[in-house]
Amino acid sequence: MACTVCPGPPAYLSVMTALLALFSASSAVAADAPAEREQLAGVIRQLELADRLAAQAAHVTPDGRTRYHFDFQRLDTDLKAVRVGIADYLTPQRAQPRDPLRLNGDYAREGSATPTGARNP
C-alpha cells in the first residue's frame, strides 16, 4: 500500500535515513568528555544534513488528493531546537538551569499541502 502522507519515496527515505543515522550516532555517545564532544559535533552535522534533506523534500509537489501532508515547518523548528540545545551544552553560557524548548513531534497536517508562512528555498 502506497504512503499517502509522504511527499514521495525518495524525499521521505532521505529524511528517514538521516534521522536514523542521527539517533544511532546519539546512542553511541560515550561518557568520556572529548569523545562526547566529538560525537555531539557529529550529531549537529547530521542534524544540519537532515535539515537540508527536509528542505529539499518540502519543495516536492505533493499529490493534491492526499488528506494529510508532512509538516516540514514543524520538523524544521524541532531540528533547530535540538541543534541549539546541543550547541548550548557544548558551549555553556552560564551555570544556571534553563527552561528547555518543548518539541512538537506531530508532523502530520490535514488539508492544504503548503502552509502559510512556508519556508522559501
Coordinates of C-alpha atoms in Angstrom, one line a residue:
M1 CA 0.0 0.0 0.0
A2 CA 1.4 3.4 -1.0
C3 CA 2.1 6.0 1.6
T4 CA -0.4 8.9 1.1
V5 CA 1.2 11.0 3.8
C6 CA 4.7 11.1 2.4
P7 CA 5.9 13.7 -0.2
G8 CA 7.4 10.9 -2.3
P9 CA 9.6 7.9 -1.7
P10 CA 13.0 9.4 -2.5
A11 CA 12.4 12.5 -0.3
Y12 CA 10.8 10.6 2.6
L13 CA 13.5 7.9 2.6
S14 CA 16.3 10.5 2.6
V15 CA 14.8 12.3 5.6
M16 CA 14.2 9.0 7.4
T17 CA 17.7 7.7 6.7
A18 CA 19.3 10.9 8.1
L19 CA 17.1 10.7 11.2
L20 CA 18.0 7.1 11.7
A21 CA 21.7 7.9 11.4
L22 CA 21.2 10.7 13.9
F23 CA 19.6 8.5 16.5
S24 CA 22.1 5.7 16.1
A25 CA 25.0 8.1 16.5
S26 CA 23.5 9.8 19.5
S27 CA 23.1 6.4 21.3
A28 CA 26.8 5.8 20.9
V29 CA 27.8 9.0 22.9
A30 CA 30.5 8.0 25.4
A31 CA 30.9 9.3 28.9
D32 CA 34.5 10.5 28.1
A33 CA 34.3 14.3 27.6
P34 CA 36.5 14.6 24.4
A35 CA 34.7 11.7 22.8
E36 CA 31.3 13.1 23.9
R37 CA 32.1 16.5 22.4
E38 CA 33.2 14.8 19.1
Q39 CA 30.1 12.7 19.0
L40 CA 27.8 15.7 19.7
A41 CA 29.5 17.7 17.0
G42 CA 28.8 14.8 14.6
V43 CA 25.2 14.8 15.7
I44 CA 25.0 18.6 14.9
R45 CA 26.4 17.9 11.4
Q46 CA 23.8 15.1 10.9
L47 CA 21.0 17.4 12.1
E48 CA 22.2 20.0 9.5
L49 CA 22.1 17.3 6.8
A50 CA 18.6 16.2 7.9
D51 CA 17.5 19.9 7.8
R52 CA 18.8 20.2 4.2
L53 CA 17.1 17.0 3.1
A54 CA 13.9 18.1 4.7
A55 CA 14.1 21.4 2.9
Q56 CA 14.6 19.6 -0.4
A57 CA 11.7 17.3 0.4
A58 CA 9.5 20.2 1.3
H59 CA 9.7 21.5 -2.3
V60 CA 8.5 18.3 -3.8
T61 CA 5.0 18.9 -5.2
P62 CA 2.7 16.6 -3.1
D63 CA -0.2 14.7 -4.6
G64 CA -3.2 17.0 -4.2
R65 CA -5.5 14.1 -3.5
T66 CA -3.9 13.2 -0.1
R67 CA -5.7 14.2 3.1
Y68 CA -2.6 14.5 5.3
H69 CA 0.8 16.1 4.5
F70 CA 4.1 16.0 6.3
D71 CA 4.6 19.3 8.1
F72 CA 8.2 20.2 7.3
Q73 CA 7.9 23.6 9.1
R74 CA 7.3 21.8 12.4
L75 CA 10.2 19.4 11.7
D76 CA 12.5 22.4 10.9
T77 CA 11.5 24.0 14.2
D78 CA 12.2 20.9 16.2
L79 CA 15.6 20.2 14.4
K80 CA 16.7 23.8 15.2
A81 CA 15.6 23.3 18.9
V82 CA 17.7 20.1 19.2
R83 CA 20.7 21.8 17.4
V84 CA 20.5 24.8 19.7
G85 CA 20.3 22.6 22.8
I86 CA 23.4 20.6 21.8
A87 CA 25.3 23.7 20.9
D88 CA 24.4 25.3 24.3
Y89 CA 25.6 22.1 26.0
L90 CA 28.9 22.2 24.1
T91 CA 29.5 25.9 24.8
P92 CA 27.7 26.7 28.1
Q93 CA 27.0 30.4 28.7
R94 CA 26.3 30.1 32.4
A95 CA 25.9 27.5 35.1
Q96 CA 22.2 28.3 35.9
P97 CA 19.5 25.9 34.8
R98 CA 17.4 26.9 31.8
D99 CA 13.9 26.1 30.5
P100 CA 14.3 23.7 27.6
L101 CA 12.2 24.2 24.5
R102 CA 9.4 21.7 24.0
L103 CA 9.4 19.7 20.8
N104 CA 6.2 19.5 18.8
G105 CA 6.7 16.0 17.5
D106 CA 3.4 15.9 15.5
Y107 CA 4.3 16.4 11.8
A108 CA 1.1 15.4 10.1
R109 CA -1.1 18.3 8.8
E110 CA -4.6 17.9 7.4
G111 CA -5.6 19.9 4.4
S112 CA -3.5 22.1 2.1
A113 CA -0.1 20.9 1.2
T114 CA 1.5 24.4 1.6
P115 CA 1.1 26.0 5.0
T116 CA 1.0 29.7 5.4
G117 CA 4.5 31.0 6.2
A118 CA 6.1 28.1 4.4
R119 CA 9.9 28.1 4.0
N120 CA 11.4 29.6 0.9
P121 CA 14.4 28.0 -0.7

